[in-house]
mmCIF file of C-alpha atoms in Angstrom:
data_model
loop_
_atom_site.group_PDB
_atom_site.id
_atom_site.type_symbol
_atom_site.label_atom_id
_atom_site.label_comp_id
_atom_site.label_asym_id
_atom_site.label_seq_id
_atom_site.Cartn_x
_atom_site.Cartn_y
_atom_site.Cartn_z
ATOM 1 C CA ILE A 13 76.682 59.534 171.810
ATOM 2 C CA GLN A 14 75.573 55.975 172.379
ATOM 3 C CA LYS A 15 75.995 53.079 169.954
ATOM 4 C CA GLU A 16 72.527 51.866 170.839
ATOM 5 C CA LEU A 17 69.671 53.690 172.480
ATOM 6 C CA PRO A 18 68.428 51.983 175.628
ATOM 7 C CA ILE A 19 64.904 50.640 175.373
ATOM 8 C CA TRP A 20 62.459 51.133 178.221
ATOM 9 C CA VAL A 21 59.185 49.353 178.874
ATOM 10 C CA THR A 22 56.597 50.902 181.165
ATOM 11 C CA SER A 23 54.534 48.545 183.300
ATOM 12 C CA ALA A 24 51.532 49.425 185.415
ATOM 13 C CA GLY A 25 52.182 46.272 187.418
ATOM 14 C CA ASN A 26 51.512 43.249 185.214
ATOM 15 C CA VAL A 27 54.194 40.646 185.983
ATOM 16 C CA ASP A 28 54.039 39.402 182.381
ATOM 17 C CA THR A 29 55.182 42.854 181.239
ATOM 18 C CA TYR A 30 58.106 42.725 183.678
ATOM 19 C CA ILE A 31 59.087 39.300 182.317
ATOM 20 C CA ALA A 32 58.724 40.398 178.684
ATOM 21 C CA ALA A 33 60.935 43.426 179.386
ATOM 22 C CA GLY A 34 63.567 41.190 180.962
ATOM 23 C CA LYS A 35 63.486 38.701 178.083
ATOM 24 C CA SER A 36 63.838 41.475 175.516
ATOM 25 C CA GLY A 37 66.681 43.215 177.346
ATOM 26 C CA ALA A 38 64.669 46.388 177.962
ATOM 27 C CA ASN A 39 64.925 48.512 181.078
ATOM 28 C CA LEU A 40 61.739 48.886 183.114
ATOM 29 C CA LEU A 41 59.767 51.859 184.439
ATOM 30 C CA THR A 42 56.940 51.320 186.911
ATOM 31 C CA HIS A 43 55.023 53.052 189.714
ATOM 32 C CA LEU A 44 53.155 52.345 192.942
ATOM 33 C CA LEU A 45 49.673 53.188 191.723
ATOM 34 C CA GLY A 46 47.894 49.891 192.294
ATOM 35 C CA GLN A 47 50.856 47.888 193.581
ATOM 36 C CA THR A 48 52.860 47.859 196.793
ATOM 37 C CA VAL A 49 56.631 48.071 197.087
ATOM 38 C CA GLU A 50 56.620 44.424 198.149
ATOM 39 C CA GLU A 51 54.660 43.434 195.026
ATOM 40 C CA VAL A 52 57.101 45.434 192.894
ATOM 41 C CA GLY A 53 59.931 43.488 194.542
ATOM 42 C CA GLU A 54 58.366 40.159 193.524
ATOM 43 C CA LYS A 55 57.957 41.391 189.958
ATOM 44 C CA VAL A 56 61.509 42.767 189.855
ATOM 45 C CA ARG A 57 62.756 39.290 190.797
ATOM 46 C CA ALA A 58 60.809 37.875 187.823
ATOM 47 C CA TYR A 59 62.285 40.608 185.583
ATOM 48 C CA ARG A 60 65.850 39.909 186.727
ATOM 49 C CA LYS A 61 65.364 36.139 186.267
ATOM 50 C CA ALA A 62 64.010 36.604 182.721
ATOM 51 C CA TRP A 63 66.900 38.988 181.959
ATOM 52 C CA VAL A 64 69.529 36.447 183.020
ATOM 53 C CA GLU A 65 67.762 33.501 181.346
ATOM 54 C CA ALA A 66 67.710 35.451 178.062
ATOM 55 C CA GLY A 67 71.495 35.817 178.285
ATOM 56 C CA HIS A 68 71.688 39.599 178.554
ATOM 57 C CA PRO A 69 74.780 41.054 180.255
ATOM 58 C CA GLY A 70 74.257 42.807 183.586
ATOM 59 C CA GLN A 71 70.836 42.865 185.151
ATOM 60 C CA GLY A 72 68.888 45.671 183.464
ATOM 61 C CA ILE A 73 67.615 48.809 185.134
ATOM 62 C CA VAL A 74 64.375 49.126 187.072
ATOM 63 C CA THR A 75 63.138 52.653 187.732
ATOM 64 C CA LEU A 76 60.278 53.370 190.125
ATOM 65 C CA MET A 77 58.386 56.639 189.745
ATOM 66 C CA LEU A 78 57.504 58.116 193.124
ATOM 67 C CA HIS A 79 55.540 61.304 193.697
ATOM 68 C CA THR A 80 57.797 63.371 195.917
ATOM 69 C CA LEU A 81 57.779 66.377 198.213
ATOM 70 C CA VAL A 82 60.284 66.487 201.049
ATOM 71 C CA GLY A 83 60.364 69.178 203.677
ATOM 72 C CA PRO A 84 61.330 69.847 207.281
ATOM 73 C CA ASP A 85 57.741 69.453 208.577
ATOM 74 C CA SER A 86 55.513 66.499 207.664
ATOM 75 C CA ALA A 87 52.254 68.334 208.391
ATOM 76 C CA ALA A 88 53.299 71.221 206.137
ATOM 77 C CA VAL A 89 54.218 68.786 203.344
ATOM 78 C CA GLU A 90 50.835 67.062 203.669
ATOM 79 C CA LYS A 91 49.040 70.409 203.516
ATOM 80 C CA VAL A 92 50.855 71.366 200.293
ATOM 81 C CA VAL A 93 50.425 67.947 198.661
ATOM 82 C CA ARG A 94 46.797 67.091 199.563
ATOM 83 C CA GLY A 95 44.971 69.256 197.008
ATOM 84 C CA PRO A 96 47.184 68.611 193.974
ATOM 85 C CA LEU A 97 47.409 64.868 194.648
ATOM 86 C CA LYS A 98 43.640 64.558 195.089
ATOM 87 C CA ASP A 99 43.176 66.477 191.822
ATOM 88 C CA TYR A 100 45.594 64.090 190.111
ATOM 89 C CA LEU A 101 43.765 61.052 191.480
ATOM 90 C CA LYS A 102 40.448 62.466 190.316
ATOM 91 C CA THR A 103 41.722 62.925 186.760
ATOM 92 C CA ALA A 104 43.108 59.396 186.803
ATOM 93 C CA MET A 105 39.737 57.856 187.638
ATOM 94 C CA PHE A 106 40.827 54.323 186.804
ATOM 95 C CA LEU A 107 43.305 54.553 189.682
ATOM 96 C CA VAL A 108 40.605 55.735 192.055
ATOM 97 C CA LYS A 109 38.322 52.917 190.907
ATOM 98 C CA SER A 110 40.922 50.354 191.906
ATOM 99 C CA ALA A 111 41.311 52.016 195.303
ATOM 100 C CA ALA A 112 37.544 52.033 195.883
ATOM 101 C CA TRP A 113 37.466 48.321 196.639
ATOM 102 C CA ASN A 114 39.862 48.900 199.523
ATOM 103 C CA PHE A 115 37.311 51.264 201.023
ATOM 104 C CA PRO A 116 34.482 49.129 202.528
ATOM 105 C CA THR A 117 31.888 51.916 202.373
ATOM 106 C CA PHE A 118 32.078 52.122 198.591
ATOM 107 C CA LYS A 119 32.218 48.360 198.095
ATOM 108 C CA LYS A 120 29.124 48.000 200.272
ATOM 109 C CA LEU A 121 27.278 50.814 198.492
ATOM 110 C CA SER A 122 28.052 49.321 195.091
ATOM 111 C CA ASP A 123 26.976 45.841 196.204
ATOM 112 C CA GLU A 124 23.769 47.149 197.791
ATOM 113 C CA GLN A 125 22.869 49.163 194.705
ATOM 114 C CA GLY A 126 23.656 46.291 192.336
ATOM 115 C CA LYS A 127 25.751 48.551 190.115
ATOM 116 C CA THR A 128 28.893 47.832 188.192
ATOM 117 C CA LEU A 129 31.946 49.830 189.137
ATOM 118 C CA ASP A 130 31.460 52.140 186.139
ATOM 119 C CA GLU A 131 27.782 52.666 186.994
ATOM 120 C CA PHE A 132 28.695 53.325 190.601
ATOM 121 C CA PHE A 133 31.225 56.000 189.667
ATOM 122 C CA ALA A 134 28.817 57.571 187.178
ATOM 123 C CA THR A 135 26.334 58.180 190.013
ATOM 124 C CA ILE A 136 28.596 58.789 193.023
ATOM 125 C CA SER A 137 27.753 61.918 195.000
ATOM 126 C CA PRO A 138 30.312 64.721 195.274
ATOM 127 C CA GLU A 139 30.566 64.067 199.025
ATOM 128 C CA ASP A 140 31.247 60.357 198.513
ATOM 129 C CA MET A 141 33.769 61.135 195.779
ATOM 130 C CA ASP A 142 35.595 63.520 198.102
ATOM 131 C CA ALA A 143 35.648 60.870 200.839
ATOM 132 C CA LEU A 144 37.020 58.328 198.359
ATOM 133 C CA LEU A 145 39.681 60.776 197.199
ATOM 134 C CA ASP A 146 40.629 61.462 200.833
ATOM 135 C CA HIS A 147 41.032 57.715 201.364
ATOM 136 C CA ALA A 148 43.118 57.345 198.204
ATOM 137 C CA PHE A 149 45.215 60.351 199.201
ATOM 138 C CA GLU A 150 45.986 58.849 202.625
ATOM 139 C CA ARG A 151 47.089 55.588 201.009
ATOM 140 C CA TYR A 152 49.372 57.273 198.487
ATOM 141 C CA PHE A 153 50.735 59.829 200.921
ATOM 142 C CA ASN A 154 51.554 57.242 203.571
ATOM 143 C CA SER A 155 52.689 54.269 201.509
ATOM 144 C CA SER A 156 53.326 55.104 197.864
ATOM 145 C CA GLY A 157 55.475 58.198 197.619
ATOM 146 C CA LEU A 158 58.310 60.166 199.075
ATOM 147 C CA PHE A 159 56.381 62.599 201.229
ATOM 148 C CA GLY A 160 57.366 64.140 204.539
ATOM 149 C CA THR A 161 60.648 64.751 206.264
ATOM 150 C CA PRO A 162 63.947 63.332 205.029
ATOM 151 C CA GLU A 163 63.844 60.832 207.907
ATOM 152 C CA GLN A 164 60.358 59.640 206.903
ATOM 153 C CA CYS A 165 61.404 59.322 203.269
ATOM 154 C CA LEU A 166 64.434 57.200 204.169
ATOM 155 C CA SER A 167 62.044 54.452 205.261
ATOM 156 C CA MET A 168 60.525 54.340 201.769
ATOM 157 C CA ILE A 169 63.951 54.463 200.150
ATOM 158 C CA ASP A 170 65.002 51.457 202.243
ATOM 159 C CA LYS A 171 61.896 49.535 201.101
ATOM 160 C CA VAL A 172 62.544 50.414 197.459
ATOM 161 C CA GLU A 173 66.166 49.366 197.779
ATOM 162 C CA ALA A 174 65.084 46.060 199.381
ATOM 163 C CA ALA A 175 62.789 45.513 196.361
ATOM 164 C CA ASP A 176 65.931 45.658 194.148
ATOM 165 C CA VAL A 177 64.838 48.824 192.343
ATOM 166 C CA ASP A 178 67.766 50.682 190.826
#
């Protein structure tokens, strides 16, 4: 039994949300969908600074959600993860939209067709959507989760620790 329930704020990456959580004394939950570990680290510094400036004891807790599958063989892990993660990205279309601008083919197509991002995605072919999802998958698999062998995952854990995530 706790005297007070801890309060958590979830942030999709807006630094103002990190700062507001720190000022209010709330713990923070975030993810790597649309932000890098290095960007999270910068925002965690802002959170910790706001926490201290508000006079809260300690430093708060920052939790980072990471999609995870660890196994003895990286290729086998990728094979298991690819379909479900692509399905997840497809259902979270706003995440895919943000990734599209990192994929020059789709930026060029949208610019050439004079369409807004929403119009572009409303008319994208199944083949182009699959290529976009493959691109998004590669990004998330290689830089935004704990996927692969334990040795590969340790690299991500080191980056997260360096970003001052609890």
